[in-house]
C-alpha positions in Angstrom: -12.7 123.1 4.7 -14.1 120.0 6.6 -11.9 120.6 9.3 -12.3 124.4 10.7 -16.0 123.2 11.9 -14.0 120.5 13.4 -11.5 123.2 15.0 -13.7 125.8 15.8 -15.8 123.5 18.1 -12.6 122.1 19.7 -11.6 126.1 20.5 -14.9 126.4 22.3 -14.5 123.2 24.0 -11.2 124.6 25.5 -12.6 128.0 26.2 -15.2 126.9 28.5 -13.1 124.4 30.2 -11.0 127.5 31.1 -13.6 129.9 31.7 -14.1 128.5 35.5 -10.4 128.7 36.1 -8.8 131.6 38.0 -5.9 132.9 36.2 -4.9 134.7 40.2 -3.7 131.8 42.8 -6.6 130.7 45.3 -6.3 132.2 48.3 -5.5 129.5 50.9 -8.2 129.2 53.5 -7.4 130.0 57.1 -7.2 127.5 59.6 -9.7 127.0 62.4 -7.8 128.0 65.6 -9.1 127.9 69.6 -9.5 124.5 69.6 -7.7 121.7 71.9 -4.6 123.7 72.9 -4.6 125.7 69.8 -4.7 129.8 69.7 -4.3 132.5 67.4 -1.3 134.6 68.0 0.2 138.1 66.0 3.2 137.0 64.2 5.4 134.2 65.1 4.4 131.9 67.8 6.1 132.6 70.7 9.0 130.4 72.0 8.3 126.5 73.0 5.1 126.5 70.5 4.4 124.7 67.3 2.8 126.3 64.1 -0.1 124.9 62.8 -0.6 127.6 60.3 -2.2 130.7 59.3 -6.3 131.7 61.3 -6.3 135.1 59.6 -4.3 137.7 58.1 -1.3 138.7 60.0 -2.0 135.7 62.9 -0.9 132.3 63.1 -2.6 129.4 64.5 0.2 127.7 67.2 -0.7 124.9 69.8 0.3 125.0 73.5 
């Protein structure tokens, strides 16, 4: 009987240590394009460009 005190405080420990946890997956944040030789581009980036990664739904960030 000394030990449920004992378990019930480690269950709440846990509990709030998960209660700031997402169970979704974070969404990435977007890249900052338009900068240096960098733009935003629908879709792929086109031939003879590099990608950098995604500015916004749907675009990608590519550099000159």
């Amino acid at each position: 009987m000394k030990i449920l005190p004992f378990l019930f405080v480690l269950l709440l420990v846990a509990l709030h240590g998960a209660a700031g946890r997402s169970l979704a997956r974070p969404r990435r944040p977007y890249m900052e394009c338009g900068y240096r030789g960098t733009f935003c581009h629908r879709g792929k980036c086109p031939r003879g460009n590099d990608y950098l990664g995604s500015c916004r739904s749907g675009y990608n960030c590519c550099r000159w």
